[in-house]
mmCIF file of C-alpha atoms in Angstrom:
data_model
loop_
_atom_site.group_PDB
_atom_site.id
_atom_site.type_symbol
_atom_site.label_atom_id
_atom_site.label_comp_id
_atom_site.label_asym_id
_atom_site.label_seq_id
_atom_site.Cartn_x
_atom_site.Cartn_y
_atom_site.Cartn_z
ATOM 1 C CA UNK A 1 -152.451 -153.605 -3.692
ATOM 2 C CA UNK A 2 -151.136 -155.117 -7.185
ATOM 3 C CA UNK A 3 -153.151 -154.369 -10.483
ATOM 4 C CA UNK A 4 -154.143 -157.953 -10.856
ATOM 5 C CA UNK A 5 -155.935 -160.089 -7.585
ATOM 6 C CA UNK A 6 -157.919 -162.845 -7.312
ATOM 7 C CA UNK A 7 -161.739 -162.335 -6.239
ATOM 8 C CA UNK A 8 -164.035 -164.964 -5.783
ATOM 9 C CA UNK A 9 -161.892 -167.336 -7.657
ATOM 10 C CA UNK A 10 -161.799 -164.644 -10.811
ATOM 11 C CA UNK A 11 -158.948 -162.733 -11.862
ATOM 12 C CA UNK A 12 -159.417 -159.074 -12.255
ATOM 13 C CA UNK A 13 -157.154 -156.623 -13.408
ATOM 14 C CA UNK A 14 -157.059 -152.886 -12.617
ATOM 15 C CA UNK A 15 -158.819 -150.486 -15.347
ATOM 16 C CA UNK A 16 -156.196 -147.798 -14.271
ATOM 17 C CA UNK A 17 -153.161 -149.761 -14.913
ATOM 18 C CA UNK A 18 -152.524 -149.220 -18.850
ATOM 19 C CA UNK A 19 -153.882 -145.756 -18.652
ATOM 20 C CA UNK A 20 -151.086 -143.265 -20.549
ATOM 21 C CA UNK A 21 -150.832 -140.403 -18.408
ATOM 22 C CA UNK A 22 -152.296 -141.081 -15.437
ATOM 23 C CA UNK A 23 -149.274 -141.045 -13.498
ATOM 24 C CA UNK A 24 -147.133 -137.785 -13.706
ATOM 25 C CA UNK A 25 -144.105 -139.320 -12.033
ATOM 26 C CA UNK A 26 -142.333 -135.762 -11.927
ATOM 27 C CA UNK A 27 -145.007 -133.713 -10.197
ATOM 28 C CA UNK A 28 -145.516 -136.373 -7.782
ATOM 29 C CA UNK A 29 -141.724 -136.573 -7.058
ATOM 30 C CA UNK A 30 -141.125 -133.266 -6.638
ATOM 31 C CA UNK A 31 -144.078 -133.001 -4.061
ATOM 32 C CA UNK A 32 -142.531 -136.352 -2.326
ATOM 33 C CA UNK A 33 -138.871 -134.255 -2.412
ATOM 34 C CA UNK A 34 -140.718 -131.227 -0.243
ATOM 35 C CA UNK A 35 -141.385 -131.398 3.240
ATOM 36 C CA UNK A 36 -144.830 -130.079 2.922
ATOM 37 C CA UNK A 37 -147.008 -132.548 4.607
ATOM 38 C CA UNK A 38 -150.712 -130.393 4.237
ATOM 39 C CA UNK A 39 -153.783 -130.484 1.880
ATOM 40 C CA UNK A 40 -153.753 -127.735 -0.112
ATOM 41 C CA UNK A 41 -157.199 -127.161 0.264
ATOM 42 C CA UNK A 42 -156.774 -127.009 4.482
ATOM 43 C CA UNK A 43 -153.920 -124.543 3.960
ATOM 44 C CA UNK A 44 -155.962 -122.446 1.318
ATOM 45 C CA UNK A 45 -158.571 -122.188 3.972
ATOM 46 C CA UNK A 46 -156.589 -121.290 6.353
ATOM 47 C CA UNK A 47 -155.091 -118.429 4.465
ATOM 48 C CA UNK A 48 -158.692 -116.954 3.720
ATOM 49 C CA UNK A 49 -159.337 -117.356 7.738
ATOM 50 C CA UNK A 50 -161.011 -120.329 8.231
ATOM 51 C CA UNK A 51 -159.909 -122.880 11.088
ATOM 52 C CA UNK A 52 -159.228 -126.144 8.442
ATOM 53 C CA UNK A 53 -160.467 -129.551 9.630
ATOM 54 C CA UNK A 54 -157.578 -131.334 11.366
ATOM 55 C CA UNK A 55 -156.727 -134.514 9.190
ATOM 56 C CA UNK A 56 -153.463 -136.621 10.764
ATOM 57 C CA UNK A 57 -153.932 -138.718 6.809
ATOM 58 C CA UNK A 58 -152.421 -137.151 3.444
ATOM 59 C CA UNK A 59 -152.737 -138.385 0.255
ATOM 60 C CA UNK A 60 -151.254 -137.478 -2.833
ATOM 61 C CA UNK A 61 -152.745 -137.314 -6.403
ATOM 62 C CA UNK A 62 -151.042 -139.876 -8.332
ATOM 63 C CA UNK A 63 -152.273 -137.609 -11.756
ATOM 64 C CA UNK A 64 -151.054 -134.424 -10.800
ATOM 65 C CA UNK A 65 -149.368 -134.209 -7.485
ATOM 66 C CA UNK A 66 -152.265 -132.618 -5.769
ATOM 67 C CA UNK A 67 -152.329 -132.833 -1.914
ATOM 68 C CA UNK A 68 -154.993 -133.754 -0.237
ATOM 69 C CA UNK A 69 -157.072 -135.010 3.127
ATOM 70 C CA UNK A 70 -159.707 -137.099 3.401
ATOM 71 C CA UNK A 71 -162.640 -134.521 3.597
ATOM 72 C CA UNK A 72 -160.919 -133.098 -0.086
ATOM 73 C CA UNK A 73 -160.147 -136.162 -1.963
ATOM 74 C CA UNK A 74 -163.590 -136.320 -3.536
ATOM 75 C CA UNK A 75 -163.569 -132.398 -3.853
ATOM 76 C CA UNK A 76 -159.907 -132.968 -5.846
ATOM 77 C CA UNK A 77 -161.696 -135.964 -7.869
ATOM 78 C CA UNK A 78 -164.944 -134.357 -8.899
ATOM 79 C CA UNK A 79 -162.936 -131.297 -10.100
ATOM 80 C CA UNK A 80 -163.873 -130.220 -13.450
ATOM 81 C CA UNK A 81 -160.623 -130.446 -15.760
ATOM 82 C CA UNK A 82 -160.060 -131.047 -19.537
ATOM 83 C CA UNK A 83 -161.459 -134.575 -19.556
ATOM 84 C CA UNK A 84 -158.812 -136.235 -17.382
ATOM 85 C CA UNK A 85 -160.159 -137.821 -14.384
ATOM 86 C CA UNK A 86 -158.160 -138.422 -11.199
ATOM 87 C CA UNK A 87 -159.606 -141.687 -9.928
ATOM 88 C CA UNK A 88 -156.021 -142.708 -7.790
ATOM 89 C CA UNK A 89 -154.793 -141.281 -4.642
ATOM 90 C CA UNK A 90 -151.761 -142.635 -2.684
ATOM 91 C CA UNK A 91 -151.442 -142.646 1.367
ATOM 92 C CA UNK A 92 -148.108 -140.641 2.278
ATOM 93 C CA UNK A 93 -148.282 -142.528 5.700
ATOM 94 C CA UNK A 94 -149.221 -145.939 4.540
ATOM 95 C CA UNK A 95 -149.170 -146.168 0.860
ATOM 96 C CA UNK A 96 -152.422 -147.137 0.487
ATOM 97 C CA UNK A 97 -153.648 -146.502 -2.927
ATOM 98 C CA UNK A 98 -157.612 -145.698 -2.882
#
């Protein structure tokens, strides 16, 4: 997906794409760099005893670096945090952004 594409004969551009600071490109490399391939809300779980949901799709957090499966993502989105919102996630297996 670019920032700018054409729908219904209008261009539109993304409202992300000139955001400063949305994208931490350090914390999201050095997640990329590790071979960790979980949500880190499936692996907390699973630490307190609870059988996580199995997901086969990981996303990453294009704000922060966060980890995450489908059944999180909103979970990681909704979080309350010092006015940033995380509105972008990337597919590690298809890099899909959503």
């Amino acid at each position: 997906m670019t920032a700018e594409q054409a729908v219904s004969g209008a261009l539109v551009c993304c409202e992300h794409r000139n955001k400063k600071s949305l994208f931490k490109a350090k914390e999201v490399r050095k997640k990329l760099k590790s071979a960790k391939r979980l949500c880190e809300e499936c692996e907390r779980a699973a630490k307190n005893g609870i059988a996580p949901q199995p997901s086969e799709e990981v996303f990453i957090c294009v704000s922060c670096g966060y980890l995450t499966c489908p059944a999180h993502a909103k979970k990681h989105w909704e979080a309350a945090r010092t006015g940033e919102k995380h509105p972008l996630i990337l597919g590690l297996d298809n890099c899909v952004i959503r």
